[in-house]
Coordinates of N, CA and C in Angstrom, one line a residue:
X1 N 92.1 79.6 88.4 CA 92.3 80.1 89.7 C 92.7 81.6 89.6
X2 N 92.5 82.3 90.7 CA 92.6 84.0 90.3 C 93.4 83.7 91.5
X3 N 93.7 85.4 92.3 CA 95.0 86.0 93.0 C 94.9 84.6 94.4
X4 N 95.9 84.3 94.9 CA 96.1 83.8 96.1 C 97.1 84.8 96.9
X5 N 95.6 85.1 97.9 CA 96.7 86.5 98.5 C 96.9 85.6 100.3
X6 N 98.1 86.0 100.9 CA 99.0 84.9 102.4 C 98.9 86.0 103.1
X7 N 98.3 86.2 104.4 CA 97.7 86.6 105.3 C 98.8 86.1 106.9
X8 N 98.7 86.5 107.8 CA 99.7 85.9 108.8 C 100.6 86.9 109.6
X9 N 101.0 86.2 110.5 CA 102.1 87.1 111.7 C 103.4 87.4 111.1
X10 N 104.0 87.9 111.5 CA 105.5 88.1 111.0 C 105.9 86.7 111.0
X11 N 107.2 86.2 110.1 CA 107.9 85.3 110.9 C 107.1 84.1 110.1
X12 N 105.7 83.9 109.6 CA 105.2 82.9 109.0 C 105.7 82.4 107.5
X13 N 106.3 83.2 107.4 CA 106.5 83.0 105.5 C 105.7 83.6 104.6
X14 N 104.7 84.2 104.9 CA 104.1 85.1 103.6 C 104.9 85.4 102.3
X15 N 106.0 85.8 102.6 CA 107.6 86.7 101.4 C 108.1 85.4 100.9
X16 N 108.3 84.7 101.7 CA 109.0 83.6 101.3 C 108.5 82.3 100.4
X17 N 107.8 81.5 101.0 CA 106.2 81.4 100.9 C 105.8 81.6 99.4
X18 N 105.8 83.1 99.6 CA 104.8 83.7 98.4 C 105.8 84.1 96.8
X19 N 106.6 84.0 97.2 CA 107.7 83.6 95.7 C 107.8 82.6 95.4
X20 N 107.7 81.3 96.2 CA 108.2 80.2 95.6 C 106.9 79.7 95.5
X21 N 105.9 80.0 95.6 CA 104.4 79.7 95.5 C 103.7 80.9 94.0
X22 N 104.1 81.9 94.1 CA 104.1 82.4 92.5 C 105.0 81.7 91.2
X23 N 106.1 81.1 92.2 CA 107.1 80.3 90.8 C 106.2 79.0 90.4
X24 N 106.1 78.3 91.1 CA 105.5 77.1 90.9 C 103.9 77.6 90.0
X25 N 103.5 78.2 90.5 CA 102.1 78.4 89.8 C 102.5 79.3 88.0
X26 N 103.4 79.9 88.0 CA 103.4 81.0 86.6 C 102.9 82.2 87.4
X27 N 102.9 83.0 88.4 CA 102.2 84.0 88.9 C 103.2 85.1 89.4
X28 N 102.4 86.2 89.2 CA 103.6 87.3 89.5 C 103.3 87.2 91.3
X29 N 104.3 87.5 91.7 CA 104.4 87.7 93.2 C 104.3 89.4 93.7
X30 N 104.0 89.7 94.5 CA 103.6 91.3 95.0 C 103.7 91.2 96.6
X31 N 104.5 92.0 96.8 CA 104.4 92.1 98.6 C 103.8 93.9 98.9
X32 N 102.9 93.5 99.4 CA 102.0 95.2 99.5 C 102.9 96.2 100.1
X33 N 103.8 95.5 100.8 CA 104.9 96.5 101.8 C 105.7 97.1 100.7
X34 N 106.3 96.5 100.2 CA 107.3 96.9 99.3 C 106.5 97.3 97.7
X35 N 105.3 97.1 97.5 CA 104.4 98.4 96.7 C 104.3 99.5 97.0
X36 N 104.0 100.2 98.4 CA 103.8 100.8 98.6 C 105.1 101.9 98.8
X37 N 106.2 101.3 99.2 CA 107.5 101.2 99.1 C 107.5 102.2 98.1
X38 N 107.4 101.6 96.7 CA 108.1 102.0 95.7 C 107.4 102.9 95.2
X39 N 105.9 102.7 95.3 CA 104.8 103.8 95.1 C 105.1 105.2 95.2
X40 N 105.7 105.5 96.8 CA 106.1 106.6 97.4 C 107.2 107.0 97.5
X41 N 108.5 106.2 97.4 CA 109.4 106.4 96.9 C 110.2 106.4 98.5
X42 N 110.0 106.1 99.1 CA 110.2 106.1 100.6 C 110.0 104.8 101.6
X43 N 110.5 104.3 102.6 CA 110.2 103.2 103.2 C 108.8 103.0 104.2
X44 N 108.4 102.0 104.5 CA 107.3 102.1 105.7 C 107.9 102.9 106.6
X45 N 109.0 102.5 106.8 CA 109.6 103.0 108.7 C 109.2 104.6 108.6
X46 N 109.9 105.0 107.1 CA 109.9 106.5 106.7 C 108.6 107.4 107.0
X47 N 107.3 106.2 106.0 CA 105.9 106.7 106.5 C 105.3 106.9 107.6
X48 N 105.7 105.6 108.2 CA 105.2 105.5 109.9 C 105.9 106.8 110.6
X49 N 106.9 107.1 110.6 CA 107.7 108.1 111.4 C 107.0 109.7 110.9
X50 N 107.0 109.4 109.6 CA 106.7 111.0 108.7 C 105.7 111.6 109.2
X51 N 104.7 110.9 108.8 CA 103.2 110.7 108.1 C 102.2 109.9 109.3
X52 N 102.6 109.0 109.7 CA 102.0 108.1 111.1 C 101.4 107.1 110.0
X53 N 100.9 105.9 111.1 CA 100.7 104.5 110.9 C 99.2 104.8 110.3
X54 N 98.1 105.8 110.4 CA 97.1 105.7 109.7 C 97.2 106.2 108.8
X55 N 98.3 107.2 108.1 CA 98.6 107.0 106.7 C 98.7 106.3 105.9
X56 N 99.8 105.5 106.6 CA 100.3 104.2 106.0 C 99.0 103.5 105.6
X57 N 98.2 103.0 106.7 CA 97.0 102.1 106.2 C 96.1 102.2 105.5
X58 N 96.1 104.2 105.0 CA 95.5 104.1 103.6 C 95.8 103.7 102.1
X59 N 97.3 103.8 102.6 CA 98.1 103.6 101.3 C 98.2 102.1 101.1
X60 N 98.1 102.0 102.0 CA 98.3 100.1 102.4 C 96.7 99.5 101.4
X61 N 95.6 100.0 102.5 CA 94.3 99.6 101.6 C 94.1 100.0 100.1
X62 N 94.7 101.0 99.7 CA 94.6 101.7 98.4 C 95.4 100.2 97.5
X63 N 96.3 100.3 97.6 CA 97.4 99.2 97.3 C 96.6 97.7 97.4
X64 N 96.2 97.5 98.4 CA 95.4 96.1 98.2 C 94.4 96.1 97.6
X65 N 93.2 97.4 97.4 CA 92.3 96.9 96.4 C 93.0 97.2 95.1
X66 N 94.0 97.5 95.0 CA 94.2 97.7 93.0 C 94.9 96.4 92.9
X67 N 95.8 96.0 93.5 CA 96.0 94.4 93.3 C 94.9 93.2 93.6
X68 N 93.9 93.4 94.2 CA 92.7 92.6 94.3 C 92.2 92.3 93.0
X69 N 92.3 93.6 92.5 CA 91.7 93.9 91.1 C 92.2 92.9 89.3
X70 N 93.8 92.4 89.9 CA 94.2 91.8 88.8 C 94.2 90.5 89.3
X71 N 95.1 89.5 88.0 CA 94.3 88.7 88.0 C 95.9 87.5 87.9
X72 N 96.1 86.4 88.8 CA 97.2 85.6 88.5 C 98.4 86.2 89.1
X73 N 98.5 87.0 90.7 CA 99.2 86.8 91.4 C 99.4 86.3 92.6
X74 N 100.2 86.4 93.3 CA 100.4 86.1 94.4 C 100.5 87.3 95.5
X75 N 100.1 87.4 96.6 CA 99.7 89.0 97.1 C 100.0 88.4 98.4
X76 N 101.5 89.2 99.5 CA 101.7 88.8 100.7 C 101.2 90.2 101.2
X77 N 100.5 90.2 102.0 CA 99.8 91.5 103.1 C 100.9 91.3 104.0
X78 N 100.9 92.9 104.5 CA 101.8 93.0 105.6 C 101.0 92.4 106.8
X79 N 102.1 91.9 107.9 CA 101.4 91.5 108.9 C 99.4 92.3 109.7
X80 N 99.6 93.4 109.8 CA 98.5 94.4 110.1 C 97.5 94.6 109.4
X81 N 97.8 94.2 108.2 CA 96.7 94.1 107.2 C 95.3 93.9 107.2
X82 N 95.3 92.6 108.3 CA 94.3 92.1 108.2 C 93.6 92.9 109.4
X83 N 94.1 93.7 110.3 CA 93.1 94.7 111.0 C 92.1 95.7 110.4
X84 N 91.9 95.5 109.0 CA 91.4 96.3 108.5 C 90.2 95.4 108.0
X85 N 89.3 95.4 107.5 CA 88.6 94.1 107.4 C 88.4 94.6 106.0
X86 N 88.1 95.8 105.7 CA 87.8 96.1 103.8 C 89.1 95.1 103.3
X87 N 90.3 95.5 104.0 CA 91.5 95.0 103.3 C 91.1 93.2 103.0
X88 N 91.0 92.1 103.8 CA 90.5 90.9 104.1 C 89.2 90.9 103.0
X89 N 88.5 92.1 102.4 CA 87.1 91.6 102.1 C 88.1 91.9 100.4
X90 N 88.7 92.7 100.1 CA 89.2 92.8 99.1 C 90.0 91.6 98.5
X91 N 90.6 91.3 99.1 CA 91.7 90.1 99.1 C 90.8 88.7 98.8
X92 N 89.6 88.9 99.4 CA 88.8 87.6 99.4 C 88.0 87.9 98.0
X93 N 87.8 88.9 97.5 CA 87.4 89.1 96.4 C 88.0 88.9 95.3
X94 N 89.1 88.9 95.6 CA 90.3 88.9 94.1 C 90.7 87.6 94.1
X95 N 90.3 86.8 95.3 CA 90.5 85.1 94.7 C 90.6 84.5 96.4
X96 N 91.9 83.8 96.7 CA 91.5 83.2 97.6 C 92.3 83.4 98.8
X97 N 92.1 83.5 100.1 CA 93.1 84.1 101.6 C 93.4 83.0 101.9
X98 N 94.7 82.6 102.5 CA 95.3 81.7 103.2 C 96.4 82.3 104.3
X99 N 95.8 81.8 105.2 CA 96.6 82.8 106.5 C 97.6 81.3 106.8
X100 N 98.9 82.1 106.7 CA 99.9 81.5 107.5 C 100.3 81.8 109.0
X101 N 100.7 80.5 109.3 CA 100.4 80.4 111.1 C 102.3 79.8 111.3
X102 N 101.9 79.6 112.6 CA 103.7 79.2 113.4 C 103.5 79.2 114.9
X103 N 103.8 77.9 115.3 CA 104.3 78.4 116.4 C 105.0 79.5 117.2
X104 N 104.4 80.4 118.3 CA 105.2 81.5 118.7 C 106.8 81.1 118.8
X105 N 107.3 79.9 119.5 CA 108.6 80.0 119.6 C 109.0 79.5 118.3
X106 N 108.7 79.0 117.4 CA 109.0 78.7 115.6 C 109.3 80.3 115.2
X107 N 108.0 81.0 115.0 CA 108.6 82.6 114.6 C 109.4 83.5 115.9
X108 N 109.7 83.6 117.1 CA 110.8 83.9 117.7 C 111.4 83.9 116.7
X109 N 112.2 82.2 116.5 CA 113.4 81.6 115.7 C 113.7 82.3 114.9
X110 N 112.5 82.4 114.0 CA 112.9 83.0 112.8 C 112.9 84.2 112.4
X111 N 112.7 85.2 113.4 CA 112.6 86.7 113.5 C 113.9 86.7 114.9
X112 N 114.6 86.5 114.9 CA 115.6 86.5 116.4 C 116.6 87.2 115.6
X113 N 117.0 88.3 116.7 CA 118.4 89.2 115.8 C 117.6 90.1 114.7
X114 N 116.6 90.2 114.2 CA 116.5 91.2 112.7 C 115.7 92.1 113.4
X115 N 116.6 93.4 113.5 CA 116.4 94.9 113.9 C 115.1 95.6 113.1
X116 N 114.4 94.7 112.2 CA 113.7 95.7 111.2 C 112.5 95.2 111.8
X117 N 112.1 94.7 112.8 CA 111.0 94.1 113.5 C 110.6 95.2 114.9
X118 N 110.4 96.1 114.9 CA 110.2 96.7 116.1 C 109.2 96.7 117.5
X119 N 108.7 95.8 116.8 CA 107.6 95.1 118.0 C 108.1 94.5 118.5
X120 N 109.4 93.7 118.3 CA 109.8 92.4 119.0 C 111.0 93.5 119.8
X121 N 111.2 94.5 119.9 CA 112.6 94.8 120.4 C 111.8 95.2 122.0
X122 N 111.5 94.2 122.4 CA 111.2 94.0 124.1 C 111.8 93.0 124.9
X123 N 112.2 93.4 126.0 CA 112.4 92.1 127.1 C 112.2 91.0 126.8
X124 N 110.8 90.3 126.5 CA 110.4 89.3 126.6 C 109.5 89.3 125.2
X125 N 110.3 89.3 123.7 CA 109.6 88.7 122.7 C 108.6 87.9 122.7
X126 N 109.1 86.8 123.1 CA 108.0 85.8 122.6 C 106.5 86.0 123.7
X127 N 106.7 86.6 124.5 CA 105.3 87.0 125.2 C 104.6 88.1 124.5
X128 N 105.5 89.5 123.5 CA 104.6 89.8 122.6 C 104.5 89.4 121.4
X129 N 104.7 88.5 120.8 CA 104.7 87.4 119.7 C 103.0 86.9 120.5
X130 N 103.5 86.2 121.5 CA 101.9 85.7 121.7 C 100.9 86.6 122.0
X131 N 101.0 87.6 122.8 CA 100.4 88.9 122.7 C 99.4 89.4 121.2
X132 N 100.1 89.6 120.4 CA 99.9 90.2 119.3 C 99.1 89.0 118.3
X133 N 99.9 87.7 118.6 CA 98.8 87.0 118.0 C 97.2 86.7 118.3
X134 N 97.0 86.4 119.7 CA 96.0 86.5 120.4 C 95.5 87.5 119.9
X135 N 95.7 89.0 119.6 CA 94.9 90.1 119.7 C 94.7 89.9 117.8
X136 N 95.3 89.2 117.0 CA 94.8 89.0 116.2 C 94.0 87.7 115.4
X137 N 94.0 86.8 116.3 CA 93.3 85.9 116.0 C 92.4 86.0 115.1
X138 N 91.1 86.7 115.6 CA 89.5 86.9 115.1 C 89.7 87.3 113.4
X139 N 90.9 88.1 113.5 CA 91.1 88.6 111.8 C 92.1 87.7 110.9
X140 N 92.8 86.6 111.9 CA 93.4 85.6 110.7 C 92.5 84.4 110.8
X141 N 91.1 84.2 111.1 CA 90.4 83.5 111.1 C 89.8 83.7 109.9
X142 N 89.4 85.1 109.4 CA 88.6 85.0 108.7 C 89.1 84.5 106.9
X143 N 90.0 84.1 107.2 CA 91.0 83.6 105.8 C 89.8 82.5 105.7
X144 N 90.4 81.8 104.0 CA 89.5 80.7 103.3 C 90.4 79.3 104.2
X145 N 91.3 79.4 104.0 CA 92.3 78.2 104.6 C 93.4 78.9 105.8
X146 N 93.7 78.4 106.8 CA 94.8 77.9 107.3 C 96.0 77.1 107.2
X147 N 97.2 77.2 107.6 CA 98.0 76.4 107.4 C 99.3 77.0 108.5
X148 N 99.6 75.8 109.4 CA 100.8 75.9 110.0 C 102.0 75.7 109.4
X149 N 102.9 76.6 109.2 CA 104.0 76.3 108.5 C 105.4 75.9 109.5
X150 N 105.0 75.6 110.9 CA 105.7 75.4 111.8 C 107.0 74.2 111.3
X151 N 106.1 72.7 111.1 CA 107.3 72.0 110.7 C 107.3 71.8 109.0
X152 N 106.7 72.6 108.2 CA 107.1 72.6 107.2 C 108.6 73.7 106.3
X153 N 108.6 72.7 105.3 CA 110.1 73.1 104.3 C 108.7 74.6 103.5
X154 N 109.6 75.3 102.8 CA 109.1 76.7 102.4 C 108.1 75.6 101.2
X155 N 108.9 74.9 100.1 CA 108.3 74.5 99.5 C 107.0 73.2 99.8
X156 N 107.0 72.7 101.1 CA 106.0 72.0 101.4 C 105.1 72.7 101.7
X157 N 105.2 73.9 102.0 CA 104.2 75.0 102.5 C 103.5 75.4 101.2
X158 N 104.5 75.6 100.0 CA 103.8 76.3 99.2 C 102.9 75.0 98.3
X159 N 103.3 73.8 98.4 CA 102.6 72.6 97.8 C 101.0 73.0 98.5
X160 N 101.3 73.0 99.7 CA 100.0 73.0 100.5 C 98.8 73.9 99.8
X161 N 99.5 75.0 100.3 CA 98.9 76.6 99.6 C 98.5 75.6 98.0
X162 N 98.6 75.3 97.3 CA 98.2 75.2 95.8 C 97.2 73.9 96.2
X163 N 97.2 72.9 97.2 CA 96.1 72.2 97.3 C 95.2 72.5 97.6
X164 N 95.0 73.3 98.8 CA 93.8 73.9 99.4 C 93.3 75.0 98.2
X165 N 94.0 75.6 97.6 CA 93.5 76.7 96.6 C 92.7 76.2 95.5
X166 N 93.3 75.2 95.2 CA 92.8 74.1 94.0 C 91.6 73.4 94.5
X167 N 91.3 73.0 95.6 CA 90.3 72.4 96.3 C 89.0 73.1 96.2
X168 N 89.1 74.4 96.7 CA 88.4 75.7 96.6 C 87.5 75.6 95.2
X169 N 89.0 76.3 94.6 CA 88.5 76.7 93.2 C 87.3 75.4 92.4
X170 N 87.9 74.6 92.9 CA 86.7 73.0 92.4 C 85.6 73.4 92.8
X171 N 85.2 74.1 94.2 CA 84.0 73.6 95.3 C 83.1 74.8 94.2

């Protein structure tokens, strides 16, 4: 099996998810946010504000094809990621996409209170929670698998993630 890279809204488990799904497997875990992070030596918020958000998504894309490129990790894309579709075609190239899903009031829950979310600091969250998912549908469609991590445990989620991967890799 090569990279399993987790695709999905805020709030799904990608980070979470994607550590205990690199431990189970022997696989290094990589969050492209926090590559990039470290790459530049400065935070997203910093780039976004600095530099603006099409910066960022070069560095973003740069960053996902050189991790595409190896071989036996685990790779969480930032939520936005998938607006880019080279990013999606890379990711599909380096092994296999699985977009994690949630109920909009499931991720509320679990994004409720954390300041580091600035799309949600509106009136009425969970209408742009649905908002934003809607408007991204078409691009977490194009993953190999799905999976609702709504009523699952982190580790029943990541069991999943390694069946559907393994299923694949057979076909």
């Amino acid at each position: 099996m090569n990279n399993i890279a987790l695709i999905g809204f805020m709030g799904t488990g990608k980070t979470t998810v994607g550590r205990v799904l690199a431990e189970m497997l022997g696989y290094r875990f990589v969050d492209v946010d926090q590559e990039v992070e470290n790459e530049q030596g400065v935070s997203i918020a910093h780039i976004f504000s600095e530099l603006g958000e099409s910066y960022f998504r070069l560095l973003e894309r740069d960053m996902i094809k050189s991790l595409s490129g190896k071989r036996d990790i685990v790779i969480s894309a930032g939520g936005g990621a998938v607006l880019d579709v080279r990013n999606v075609d890379e990711m599909k190239r380096g092994g296999v996409l699985v977009c994690l899903t949630a109920q909009p009031e499931v991720i509320l829950r679990r994004v409720q209170g954390n300041s580091s979310r600035p799309l949600l600091q509106v009136p009425d969250p969970l209408a742009k929670i649905q908002e934003l998912m809607a408007g991204r549908q078409q691009f977490y469609a194009l993953a190999d698998h799905t999976i609702d991590t709504s009523g699952m445990t982190v580790k029943e989620t990541a069991a999943q993630v390694i069946a559907v991967t393994k299923k694949k890799a057979r076909q």
